[in-house]
Amino acid sequence: MPKIKAVNHVAVVVDDMDKSLSFWRDALGMELHELRDVPAEKSQVAFLPIAGAEVELVMPTSGDSGIAKYLVKRGPGMHHICLEVDDIDGMMAQLKAKQIRLINEAPRTAADGKKYAFIHPESTGGVLVELYQI
Ligand code: CO
């Protein structure tokens, strides 16, 4: 039976990285581990690790990216929660068997080798959920 192991990260869409960091880094005092451009996603991402998990701030760097379209439609705010799973293929088969609506029918592989897939908010109570297998 596939098992959820941890919360890996929580992703927040922002429209102003400096303003957002003035809250997460400066007011809350969380450590900014890395601020990185992700050209493939036309976005800039800030990583703020906390107790084995991370808050990720994502800002579009181009108007035609998926995240830019999301921002126009929904505004800044919570984007998704990512759960680490020990067996993503097994978990996706289990979800399909329970008629859970998936965004990715099969897991994708990131540049760093992690496998990931998204579950549709329609089946989760309105929260976009990402699964990760490291
Ligand atoms: Co994510």
Coordinates of C-alpha atoms and ligand atoms in Angstrom, one line a residue:
M1 CA 0.0 0.0 0.0
P2 CA 1.5 3.4 -1.0
K3 CA 2.1 5.7 1.9
I4 CA 2.2 9.5 2.3
K5 CA 5.5 10.3 4.2
A6 CA 5.6 14.0 4.7
V7 CA 4.5 17.5 3.6
N8 CA 7.2 18.4 1.1
H9 CA 6.3 22.0 0.3
V10 CA 3.5 24.5 0.2
A11 CA 3.5 26.7 -2.9
V12 CA 2.2 30.3 -2.9
V13 CA 1.7 32.4 -6.1
V14 CA 2.9 35.9 -5.7
D15 CA 2.8 39.0 -7.9
D16 CA 5.6 40.9 -6.2
M17 CA 8.5 38.9 -4.9
D18 CA 10.1 41.7 -2.8
K19 CA 6.8 42.5 -1.1
S20 CA 6.2 38.8 -0.4
L21 CA 9.7 38.3 1.0
S22 CA 9.1 41.3 3.3
F23 CA 6.5 39.1 5.0
W24 CA 7.9 35.6 4.8
R25 CA 11.6 36.4 5.4
D26 CA 11.6 39.7 7.1
A27 CA 8.4 39.7 9.3
L28 CA 8.2 36.0 10.0
G29 CA 12.0 35.6 10.1
M30 CA 12.1 32.5 7.9
E31 CA 15.4 31.8 6.1
L32 CA 15.5 32.5 2.4
H33 CA 17.5 29.5 1.2
E34 CA 17.4 30.2 -2.5
L35 CA 15.9 32.6 -5.0
R36 CA 16.0 31.1 -8.4
D37 CA 14.8 31.8 -11.9
V38 CA 13.2 28.8 -13.5
P39 CA 13.2 29.6 -17.3
A40 CA 11.4 26.4 -18.2
E41 CA 8.4 27.5 -16.1
K42 CA 8.9 31.2 -16.9
S43 CA 8.9 31.9 -13.2
Q44 CA 11.0 32.9 -10.2
V45 CA 10.9 30.8 -7.1
A46 CA 11.9 31.5 -3.6
F47 CA 12.6 28.5 -1.3
L48 CA 12.1 29.0 2.5
P49 CA 12.8 25.7 4.3
I50 CA 11.2 24.9 7.6
A51 CA 11.5 21.6 9.6
G52 CA 12.0 19.3 6.6
A53 CA 9.4 21.1 4.5
E54 CA 9.5 24.3 2.4
V55 CA 7.4 27.3 1.6
E56 CA 7.9 28.1 -2.1
L57 CA 6.9 31.5 -3.4
V58 CA 6.3 31.4 -7.2
M59 CA 6.2 34.6 -9.3
P60 CA 5.7 34.6 -13.1
T61 CA 8.4 36.3 -15.1
S62 CA 6.4 36.3 -18.4
G63 CA 2.8 37.0 -19.1
D64 CA 2.3 33.9 -21.2
S65 CA 3.2 31.3 -18.6
G66 CA 0.8 29.0 -16.9
I67 CA 1.4 30.6 -13.5
A68 CA 0.8 34.1 -15.0
K69 CA -2.5 33.0 -16.3
Y70 CA -3.4 31.5 -12.9
L71 CA -2.4 34.8 -11.3
V72 CA -4.7 36.8 -13.6
K73 CA -7.6 34.5 -13.1
R74 CA -7.3 33.8 -9.3
G75 CA -5.0 36.4 -7.9
P76 CA -2.1 35.8 -5.6
G77 CA -2.5 33.2 -2.8
M78 CA -2.2 29.6 -1.9
H79 CA -1.4 27.5 -5.0
H80 CA -0.8 23.9 -4.0
I81 CA 0.3 21.6 -1.2
C82 CA 2.8 18.9 -2.0
L83 CA 2.9 15.6 -0.3
E84 CA 5.8 13.2 -0.4
V85 CA 4.8 9.6 -1.2
D86 CA 6.9 6.4 -1.2
D87 CA 5.3 5.0 -4.3
I88 CA 3.8 7.5 -6.7
D89 CA 2.7 4.9 -9.3
G90 CA 1.0 2.9 -6.6
M91 CA -0.7 5.9 -5.2
M92 CA -2.0 7.1 -8.6
A93 CA -3.4 3.6 -9.2
Q94 CA -5.1 3.7 -5.8
L95 CA -6.5 7.2 -6.5
K96 CA -7.8 6.1 -10.0
A97 CA -9.5 3.1 -8.4
K98 CA -11.3 5.5 -6.1
Q99 CA -12.4 7.7 -9.0
I100 CA -10.2 10.6 -7.9
R101 CA -9.7 13.1 -10.7
L102 CA -6.1 13.5 -11.7
I103 CA -4.5 16.3 -13.7
N104 CA -1.6 14.2 -14.8
E105 CA -2.6 10.7 -15.8
A106 CA 1.0 9.5 -15.3
P107 CA 3.8 10.9 -13.1
R108 CA 6.2 13.4 -14.7
T109 CA 9.9 13.5 -14.0
A110 CA 11.5 16.8 -13.0
A111 CA 15.0 17.9 -14.1
D112 CA 16.3 16.7 -10.8
G113 CA 14.8 13.2 -11.2
K114 CA 11.9 13.6 -8.8
K115 CA 8.6 12.1 -10.0
Y116 CA 5.5 14.3 -9.5
A117 CA 1.9 14.5 -10.4
F118 CA -1.0 16.8 -9.6
I119 CA -4.5 15.8 -8.3
H120 CA -7.4 18.0 -9.4
P121 CA -9.0 20.3 -6.8
E122 CA -12.4 19.0 -7.8
S123 CA -11.6 15.8 -6.0
T124 CA -9.8 17.3 -3.0
G125 CA -12.2 19.9 -1.6
G126 CA -10.7 22.8 -3.6
V127 CA -7.0 22.3 -2.9
L128 CA -4.5 21.6 -5.7
V129 CA -2.5 18.7 -4.4
E130 CA 0.9 17.6 -5.8
L131 CA 2.5 14.2 -5.1
Y132 CA 6.2 13.8 -5.1
Q133 CA 8.4 10.8 -5.0
I134 CA 12.0 11.6 -4.3
Ligands
CO1 CO 5.2 22.1 -6.1

